[in-house]
Each structure stands twice: as C-alpha cells, then as structure tokens.
Tab-separated table of C-alpha atoms and ligand atoms in Angstrom:
chain	number	residue	atom	x	y	z
A	1	UNK	CA	-0.022	-0.002	-0.006
A	2	UNK	CA	1.256	3.491	-0.965
A	3	UNK	CA	2.657	5.726	1.911
A	4	UNK	CA	0.095	8.275	3.075
A	5	UNK	CA	0.321	11.715	1.589
A	6	UNK	CA	0.351	14.381	4.332
A	7	UNK	CA	2.426	17.139	2.912
A	8	UNK	CA	1.630	19.597	0.161
A	9	UNK	CA	3.833	22.200	-1.553
A	10	UNK	CA	2.157	25.429	-2.693
A	11	UNK	CA	4.461	27.170	-5.133
A	12	UNK	CA	3.554	30.859	-4.994
A	13	UNK	CA	6.798	32.509	-5.953
A	14	UNK	CA	5.869	33.555	-9.447
A	15	UNK	CA	5.723	37.207	-10.485
A	16	UNK	CA	2.255	37.031	-11.724
A	17	UNK	CA	2.938	39.458	-14.543
A	18	UNK	CA	-0.335	38.700	-16.424
A	19	UNK	CA	-2.126	40.570	-13.539
A	20	UNK	CA	0.107	43.664	-13.450
A	21	UNK	CA	-0.390	46.391	-12.211
A	22	UNK	CA	-2.492	44.603	-9.373
A	23	UNK	CA	0.257	42.144	-8.642
A	24	UNK	CA	2.807	44.966	-8.015
A	25	UNK	CA	1.623	44.979	-4.541
A	26	UNK	CA	-0.994	42.244	-4.157
A	27	UNK	CA	0.131	38.560	-4.508
A	28	UNK	CA	-1.885	36.733	-7.160
A	29	UNK	CA	-2.954	34.167	-4.721
A	30	UNK	CA	-4.671	36.843	-2.465
A	31	UNK	CA	-6.852	38.048	-5.296
A	32	UNK	CA	-10.489	36.910	-4.598
A	33	UNK	CA	-13.065	34.880	-6.163
A	34	UNK	CA	-16.256	36.462	-4.722
A	35	UNK	CA	-14.980	36.874	-1.091
A	36	UNK	CA	-12.288	34.243	-0.793
A	37	UNK	CA	-8.685	34.521	-1.875
A	38	UNK	CA	-7.438	31.923	-4.447
A	39	UNK	CA	-5.176	30.516	-1.712
A	40	UNK	CA	-8.140	29.691	0.598
A	41	UNK	CA	-9.684	27.501	-2.136
A	42	UNK	CA	-6.385	25.657	-2.397
A	43	UNK	CA	-5.915	25.186	1.278
A	44	UNK	CA	-9.647	23.918	1.765
A	45	UNK	CA	-8.902	21.392	-1.081
A	46	UNK	CA	-5.743	20.169	0.539
A	47	UNK	CA	-7.388	19.757	3.989
A	48	UNK	CA	-10.192	17.742	2.435
A	49	UNK	CA	-7.519	15.412	0.902
A	50	UNK	CA	-5.944	14.863	4.385
A	51	UNK	CA	-2.997	17.212	4.154
A	52	UNK	CA	-1.457	18.204	7.465
A	53	UNK	CA	1.676	20.146	6.520
A	54	UNK	CA	1.366	23.039	4.258
A	55	UNK	CA	4.543	24.359	2.632
A	56	UNK	CA	4.546	27.600	0.802
A	57	UNK	CA	7.413	28.505	-1.605
A	58	UNK	CA	7.215	32.300	-1.640
A	59	UNK	CA	9.287	35.278	-2.842
A	60	UNK	CA	9.767	38.906	-2.087
A	61	UNK	CA	6.538	40.778	-1.798
A	62	UNK	CA	4.368	37.949	-0.632
A	63	UNK	CA	3.983	39.227	2.991
A	64	UNK	CA	0.193	39.580	2.647
A	65	UNK	CA	0.054	35.845	2.104
A	66	UNK	CA	1.679	35.138	5.412
A	67	UNK	CA	-0.531	37.657	7.183
A	68	UNK	CA	-3.649	35.942	5.772
A	69	UNK	CA	-3.026	32.702	7.783
A	70	UNK	CA	-2.319	34.452	11.075
A	71	UNK	CA	-4.726	35.025	13.787
A	72	UNK	CA	-6.267	38.491	13.790
A	73	UNK	CA	-7.104	39.166	17.509
A	74	UNK	CA	-8.453	42.671	17.251
A	75	UNK	CA	-10.701	41.826	14.340
A	76	UNK	CA	-11.961	38.640	16.116
A	77	UNK	CA	-12.595	40.498	19.393
A	78	UNK	CA	-14.662	43.152	17.548
A	79	UNK	CA	-16.670	40.489	15.782
A	80	UNK	CA	-17.160	38.630	19.153
A	81	UNK	CA	-18.384	41.748	20.924
A	82	UNK	CA	-20.893	42.287	18.133
A	83	UNK	CA	-22.119	38.763	18.273
A	84	UNK	CA	-21.112	37.934	14.686
A	85	UNK	CA	-20.590	34.303	15.143
A	86	UNK	CA	-20.951	33.310	11.518
A	87	UNK	CA	-18.134	35.726	10.381
A	88	UNK	CA	-15.996	34.391	13.214
A	89	UNK	CA	-16.542	30.886	11.960
A	90	UNK	CA	-15.498	32.002	8.515
A	91	UNK	CA	-12.327	33.559	9.889
A	92	UNK	CA	-11.515	30.236	11.544
A	93	UNK	CA	-11.073	28.580	8.273
A	94	UNK	CA	-8.085	30.905	7.600
A	95	UNK	CA	-6.205	30.031	10.743
A	96	UNK	CA	-3.412	27.429	10.656
A	97	UNK	CA	-2.135	25.441	13.738
A	98	UNK	CA	1.202	26.507	14.776
A	99	UNK	CA	3.815	24.504	13.080
A	100	UNK	CA	1.403	23.277	10.347
A	101	UNK	CA	2.555	25.798	7.790
A	102	UNK	CA	6.017	26.580	6.692
A	103	UNK	CA	7.474	29.260	4.274
A	104	UNK	CA	10.533	28.810	2.085
A	105	UNK	CA	11.945	31.494	-0.146
A	106	UNK	CA	12.636	30.973	-3.808
A	107	UNK	CA	15.167	33.632	-4.284
A	108	UNK	CA	14.875	33.822	-8.084
A	109	UNK	CA	11.927	32.735	-10.171
A	110	UNK	CA	13.765	29.916	-11.914
A	111	UNK	CA	10.544	27.966	-12.793
A	112	UNK	CA	7.992	25.655	-11.232
A	113	UNK	CA	10.545	22.778	-10.897
A	114	UNK	CA	13.014	24.904	-9.058
A	115	UNK	CA	10.222	26.171	-6.675
A	116	UNK	CA	9.364	22.620	-5.774
A	117	UNK	CA	12.942	21.720	-5.324
A	118	UNK	CA	13.410	24.696	-2.833
A	119	UNK	CA	11.061	22.640	-0.405
A	120	UNK	CA	13.054	19.469	-0.616
A	121	UNK	CA	14.378	19.546	3.049
A	122	UNK	CA	10.824	19.836	4.457
A	123	UNK	CA	9.631	16.875	2.284
A	124	UNK	CA	12.308	14.421	3.208
A	125	UNK	CA	11.581	10.903	2.014
A	126	UNK	CA	7.862	11.092	1.667
A	127	UNK	CA	5.374	11.364	-1.096
A	128	UNK	CA	3.962	14.807	-1.350
A	129	UNK	CA	1.320	16.751	-3.149
A	130	UNK	CA	1.732	19.949	-5.229
A	131	UNK	CA	-1.056	22.423	-5.629
A	132	UNK	CA	-0.892	25.480	-7.992
A	133	UNK	CA	-3.361	27.853	-6.394
A	134	UNK	CA	-4.154	29.612	-9.694
A	135	UNK	CA	-5.813	26.393	-11.039
A	136	UNK	CA	-9.082	26.558	-9.108
A	137	UNK	CA	-11.259	23.391	-9.574
A	138	UNK	CA	-14.969	23.391	-8.811
A	139	UNK	CA	-15.882	19.745	-8.025
A	140	UNK	CA	-18.337	17.906	-5.680
A	141	UNK	CA	-15.403	15.884	-4.211
A	142	UNK	CA	-12.307	18.128	-4.186
A	143	UNK	CA	-9.829	17.214	-6.930
A	144	UNK	CA	-6.856	16.423	-4.716
A	145	UNK	CA	-9.112	14.046	-2.578
A	146	UNK	CA	-10.090	12.253	-5.690
A	147	UNK	CA	-6.405	11.867	-6.717
A	148	UNK	CA	-5.243	10.763	-3.155
A	149	UNK	CA	-7.811	8.162	-3.246
A	150	UNK	CA	-6.699	6.726	-6.574
A	151	UNK	CA	-2.970	7.159	-5.506
A	152	UNK	CA	-3.540	5.029	-2.474
A	153	UNK	CA	-4.368	2.204	-4.953
A	154	UNK	CA	-1.566	2.849	-7.390
A	155	UNK	CA	1.370	4.541	-5.717
A	156	UNK	CA	3.884	5.971	-8.087
A	157	UNK	CA	3.447	9.423	-9.340
A	158	UNK	CA	0.076	11.077	-10.261
A	159	UNK	CA	-0.768	14.294	-12.261
A	160	UNK	CA	-4.256	15.681	-12.764
A	161	UNK	CA	-5.261	15.390	-16.425
A	162	UNK	CA	-7.761	17.313	-18.454
A	163	UNK	CA	-8.750	17.079	-22.090
A	164	UNK	CA	-7.965	20.186	-24.065
A	165	UNK	CA	-8.606	21.414	-27.624
A	166	UNK	CA	-5.558	20.337	-29.783
A	167	UNK	CA	-4.912	23.986	-30.509
A	168	UNK	CA	-4.373	24.643	-26.801
A	169	UNK	CA	-1.572	21.983	-26.475
A	170	UNK	CA	1.219	24.637	-26.608
A	171	UNK	CA	-0.089	26.052	-23.311
A	172	UNK	CA	0.359	22.881	-21.343
A	173	UNK	CA	2.518	19.784	-20.419
A	174	UNK	CA	0.848	17.022	-22.649
A	175	UNK	CA	0.694	13.436	-21.819
A	176	UNK	CA	1.923	10.506	-23.981
A	177	UNK	CA	-0.552	7.807	-23.151
A	178	UNK	CA	0.570	4.189	-22.701
A	179	UNK	CA	-2.613	2.608	-21.350
A	180	UNK	CA	-5.878	4.511	-21.144
A	181	UNK	CA	-7.977	2.899	-18.308
A	182	UNK	CA	-10.538	5.658	-18.343
A	183	UNK	CA	-10.172	7.599	-14.997
A	184	UNK	CA	-6.638	6.464	-14.756
A	185	UNK	CA	-4.139	6.794	-17.523
A	186	UNK	CA	-0.811	5.129	-17.484
A	187	UNK	CA	1.665	7.317	-19.309
A	188	UNK	CA	4.936	6.694	-21.101
A	189	UNK	CA	6.039	10.258	-21.559
A	190	UNK	CA	5.307	13.970	-21.183
A	191	UNK	CA	6.074	16.891	-23.521
A	192	UNK	CA	6.126	20.494	-22.310
A	193	UNK	CA	4.026	22.969	-24.384
A	194	UNK	CA	4.272	21.034	-27.794
A	195	UNK	CA	2.893	22.548	-31.053
A	196	UNK	CA	-0.516	21.155	-31.915
A	197	UNK	CA	0.990	18.780	-34.555
A	198	UNK	CA	3.460	17.406	-32.116
A	199	UNK	CA	1.115	16.749	-29.139
A	200	UNK	CA	1.104	13.124	-28.249
A	201	UNK	CA	-2.521	13.180	-27.019
A	202	UNK	CA	-5.185	15.760	-26.016
A	203	UNK	CA	-4.628	15.169	-22.302
A	204	UNK	CA	-2.993	18.231	-20.569
A	205	UNK	CA	-1.502	18.353	-17.116
A	206	UNK	CA	-2.921	20.893	-14.842
A	207	UNK	CA	-1.973	22.138	-11.369
A	208	UNK	CA	-2.315	19.157	-9.078
A	209	UNK	CA	0.421	16.425	-8.519
A	210	UNK	CA	1.253	13.588	-6.249
A	211	UNK	CA	4.960	12.956	-6.372
A	212	UNK	CA	7.399	10.561	-5.086
A	213	UNK	CA	10.451	12.031	-3.186
A	214	UNK	CA	12.601	10.716	-6.006
A	215	UNK	CA	11.325	13.570	-8.216
A	216	UNK	CA	13.277	15.913	-5.970
A	217	UNK	CA	16.458	13.985	-6.685
A	218	UNK	CA	15.639	14.337	-10.457
A	219	UNK	CA	15.188	18.105	-9.950
A	220	UNK	CA	18.545	18.182	-8.264
A	221	UNK	CA	20.021	16.734	-11.491
A	222	UNK	CA	18.202	19.187	-13.612
A	223	UNK	CA	19.165	22.103	-11.242
A	224	UNK	CA	22.795	21.420	-11.773
A	225	UNK	CA	22.480	20.698	-15.454
A	226	UNK	CA	20.540	23.288	-17.330
A	227	UNK	CA	20.093	27.071	-17.387
A	228	UNK	CA	16.818	28.903	-17.873
A	229	UNK	CA	13.597	27.568	-16.235
A	230	UNK	CA	13.545	24.290	-14.404
A	231	UNK	CA	10.467	22.369	-15.465
A	232	UNK	CA	8.650	20.030	-13.009
A	233	UNK	CA	7.456	18.153	-16.108
A	234	UNK	CA	11.116	17.142	-17.010
A	235	UNK	CA	11.615	15.874	-13.483
A	236	UNK	CA	8.457	13.649	-13.691
A	237	UNK	CA	9.326	12.427	-17.161
A	238	UNK	CA	12.625	11.304	-15.625
A	239	UNK	CA	10.708	9.048	-13.428
A	240	UNK	CA	9.567	7.063	-16.498
A	241	UNK	CA	13.033	6.683	-17.837
A	242	UNK	CA	14.074	5.238	-14.409
A	243	UNK	CA	11.257	2.695	-14.550
A	244	UNK	CA	8.855	4.376	-12.134
A	245	UNK	CA	5.210	4.683	-12.715
A	246	UNK	CA	3.368	7.944	-13.687
A	247	UNK	CA	-0.399	8.142	-13.948
A	248	UNK	CA	-2.589	10.768	-15.293
A	249	UNK	CA	-5.936	11.184	-13.385
A	250	UNK	CA	-9.024	12.380	-15.284
A	251	UNK	CA	-10.624	14.193	-12.342
A	252	UNK	CA	-14.283	15.024	-12.162
A	253	UNK	CA	-14.864	18.810	-11.925
A	254	UNK	CA	-14.403	22.135	-13.746
A	255	UNK	CA	-11.024	23.717	-13.774
A	256	UNK	CA	-10.579	27.500	-14.099
A	257	UNK	CA	-7.228	29.019	-15.143
A	258	UNK	CA	-7.159	31.867	-12.650
A	259	UNK	CA	-3.649	32.643	-13.766
A	260	UNK	CA	-5.146	34.314	-16.810
A	261	UNK	CA	-7.663	37.164	-16.915
A	262	UNK	CA	-10.226	35.510	-18.855
A	263	UNK	CA	-10.174	32.330	-16.574
A	264	UNK	CA	-10.258	34.437	-13.519
A	265	UNK	CA	-13.389	36.314	-14.798
A	266	UNK	CA	-15.167	33.090	-15.726
A	267	UNK	CA	-14.476	31.632	-12.344
A	268	UNK	CA	-15.777	34.779	-10.746
A	269	UNK	CA	-19.094	34.464	-12.662
A	270	UNK	CA	-19.316	30.691	-11.966
A	271	UNK	CA	-18.546	30.930	-8.171
A	272	UNK	CA	-20.994	33.916	-8.006
A	273	UNK	CA	-23.741	31.899	-9.624
A	274	UNK	CA	-23.009	28.969	-7.173
A	275	UNK	CA	-23.870	31.230	-4.228
A	276	UNK	CA	-27.499	31.368	-2.985
A	277	UNK	CA	-27.402	34.983	-1.877
A	278	UNK	CA	-25.796	36.168	-5.257
A	279	UNK	CA	-27.382	33.943	-7.827
A	280	UNK	CA	-30.591	35.731	-8.729
A	281	UNK	CA	-29.050	39.191	-9.062
A	282	UNK	CA	-25.958	38.085	-10.952
A	283	UNK	CA	-28.133	35.919	-13.430
A	284	UNK	CA	-30.595	38.817	-14.062
A	285	UNK	CA	-27.662	41.116	-14.671
A	286	UNK	CA	-25.921	38.593	-17.120
A	287	UNK	CA	-29.182	38.210	-18.997
A	288	UNK	CA	-29.480	42.016	-19.363
A	289	UNK	CA	-25.882	42.219	-20.633
A	290	UNK	CA	-26.479	39.438	-23.195
A	291	UNK	CA	-29.661	41.272	-24.407
A	292	UNK	CA	-27.848	44.510	-24.853
A	293	UNK	CA	-25.040	42.762	-26.653
A	294	UNK	CA	-27.415	40.906	-28.994
A	295	UNK	CA	-29.363	44.190	-29.711
A	296	UNK	CA	-26.066	45.775	-30.607
A	297	UNK	CA	-25.226	43.237	-33.272
B	1	LIG	P1	2.875	30.809	-13.765
B	1	LIG	O1	3.437	30.102	-15.031
B	1	LIG	O2	1.383	31.050	-13.771
B	1	LIG	O3	3.714	32.043	-13.586
B	1	LIG	O4	3.299	29.957	-12.638
B	1	LIG	P2	3.462	33.408	-12.644
B	1	LIG	O5	4.707	34.070	-12.484
B	1	LIG	O6	2.715	32.932	-11.384
B	1	LIG	O7	2.419	34.228	-13.506
B	1	LIG	P3	2.643	35.116	-14.874
B	1	LIG	O8	2.820	34.021	-16.027
B	1	LIG	O9	3.959	35.977	-14.825
B	1	LIG	O10	1.419	35.949	-15.090
B	1	LIG	C1	2.537	28.759	-12.226
B	1	LIG	C2	2.775	28.579	-10.655
B	1	LIG	O11	4.081	28.308	-10.504
B	1	LIG	C3	4.544	29.175	-9.487
B	1	LIG	C4	3.671	30.384	-9.607
B	1	LIG	O12	3.619	31.159	-8.408
B	1	LIG	C5	2.303	29.733	-9.878
B	1	LIG	O13	1.714	29.272	-8.715
B	1	LIG	N1	5.936	29.572	-9.830
B	1	LIG	C6	6.452	29.820	-11.061
B	1	LIG	C7	6.966	29.593	-8.759
B	1	LIG	O14	6.679	29.408	-7.517
B	1	LIG	N2	8.195	29.942	-9.105
B	1	LIG	C8	8.688	30.123	-10.388
B	1	LIG	O15	9.791	30.340	-10.559
B	1	LIG	C9	7.710	30.025	-11.387
C-alpha cells in the first residue's frame, strides 16, 4: 500500500505578470473569487485530501499571504463583541495551527521545478502533493481528494489530467498515453508545451500532482544541469526513464485557469452563480448584458 500523503507544496513565488499592475503590491494568490482569496480554495482542497503540513514557496512581496494565515485578535474581538458568530466561523478557516505551515523563499523565479526543489528539506523521504493555487477546480469531491484516493491504490506518481482542444496544447504539459484505463491513464512520456501537430494526445497536465520524493532527486540533477527555467514536467518525465510509474488522473470537476484574466473572470461568474445569496441578481444582470449585446449586433 502507498505511503500516506500528508504534505503539500504550494508554489507561489511567481511574478504574476499577467495581472500587473495589481500584482505589483497584491500577491496573485490573495486575489479573490467572490470573497475568498485563491489560496483559501487551495488550502480547503488540501485539507479535504488529508494534508496536514502546508509548505509555501514564496518570494519577495508575498507578505500579505503570510498575514492571511495569522490570527487577527483585534478583528476577532470586534466580531465577538458584536455577536457576529458566522463571520468568526469564516475567519477560523483561515487560521493554521502552529507548526502546520512553513514558508520557504525561492530567491529567483527559476521555474516551477525549481520552486518545488526549494522545499526538498521539508519533504524528506515522503510522497507529497503539489497544488498550484491559480488552477481553481470546482468539484463535488475536491480534486486532490479524488487523486489521493486513486493514488492509495496505485502509488507511483500522479498528475491531474484534463482534455483540451488540440490548438491549446502549446499552453500545457501534454501526456503521451501508454494505457488508457478511463479515469486512470498510464503514461509513457510528457512533453512540455508542444505545437498542436506534435502533441502526443489531447490530455493536458494541470496544477495538481502527487509525487514521489525521487522527483526531488531528479530536480537536483536538472538544477545542476541546465540554465533557464527548471521544469517540473522534466523531473516527472525522468521518473519514466528510471522505470517508475506515472499516472494521469482524469478528475471530475471544472477547472478554471485563474492565472489568466479570462479564466479568472469566468471563475468569478461561476462561483458567484453558485452562491445562493448572489445567484438571482447576478443571473438577471448577465441576461441583461446578453440582451444589450445581442441588440447591438
Ligand atoms: P505561472 O506560469 O502562472 O507564472 O506559474 P506566474 O509568475 O505565477 O504568472 P505570470 O505568467 O507571470 O502571469 C505557475 C505557478 O508556479 C509558481 C507560480 O507562483 C504559480 O503558482 N512559480 C512559477 C513559482 O513558484 N516559481 C517560479 O519560478 C515560477
């Protein structure tokens, strides 16, 4: 049986240039969908999957992220004295137990692989999850929980997989499929951002991973080898050449690319429509906008 996954790395050291000027002073992960920052969705998903240790790989200017997980005694006292128990409860979800959360600095944005490698000493010799908070997944059963359940049966390495239009291959790591078992896909290779005609399948990797500690060793090799960005995909692909298993997992749910403006706006509308107190107003507004748009055509 596979070793339990209790640690997760959250790489949040990127510059977030697609959201400038906002990200000049606000970390991308603190930007909110309705009323919760992206990072809260990621943390909730990790908790549901049984994660107990949360490792953030951060960079300069991400102080707001650390503050977000701290207790806020003045605010809490104020809410208590006003009897706002529901809001107090909401705040509780943002608190982390002492020692459950760790921050590591990535001093230079050398790529996702390098960010994960920065956390190697905190991972040690255990399997671990990686969650990219700008991939937000709406799902009945949280995506990482689905993956952990599958991983408990398979072991090895696992990446979240999603079908994409062939023309979008050049934006993703794409899977070369060996054995398609439906939900689970055994893979024989991975190609980072191929041209449409070079994509080995239409299955793309998105921001959820369960990895063996050996991937950190592979990253070590890559780190000492190449210049430029250090790709996590390359370190996972190296697992295959060493005879270790890598699976794609077709999760159930809808993924929003909140690292892009369009994806972020789509997520805002979807999460807004999912809220009882907002649905009717928002829906009526969207209908109005569509009518005006149609009339203008
Ligand atoms: P992105 O490719 O979205 O880059 O990184 P970015 O810097 O966040 O955003 P743009 O493209 O400039 O707008 C994907 C994930 O990997 C992390 C990011 O924080 C994000 O969660 N990352 C990327 C790092 O932690 N370090 C890096 O060197 C690169």
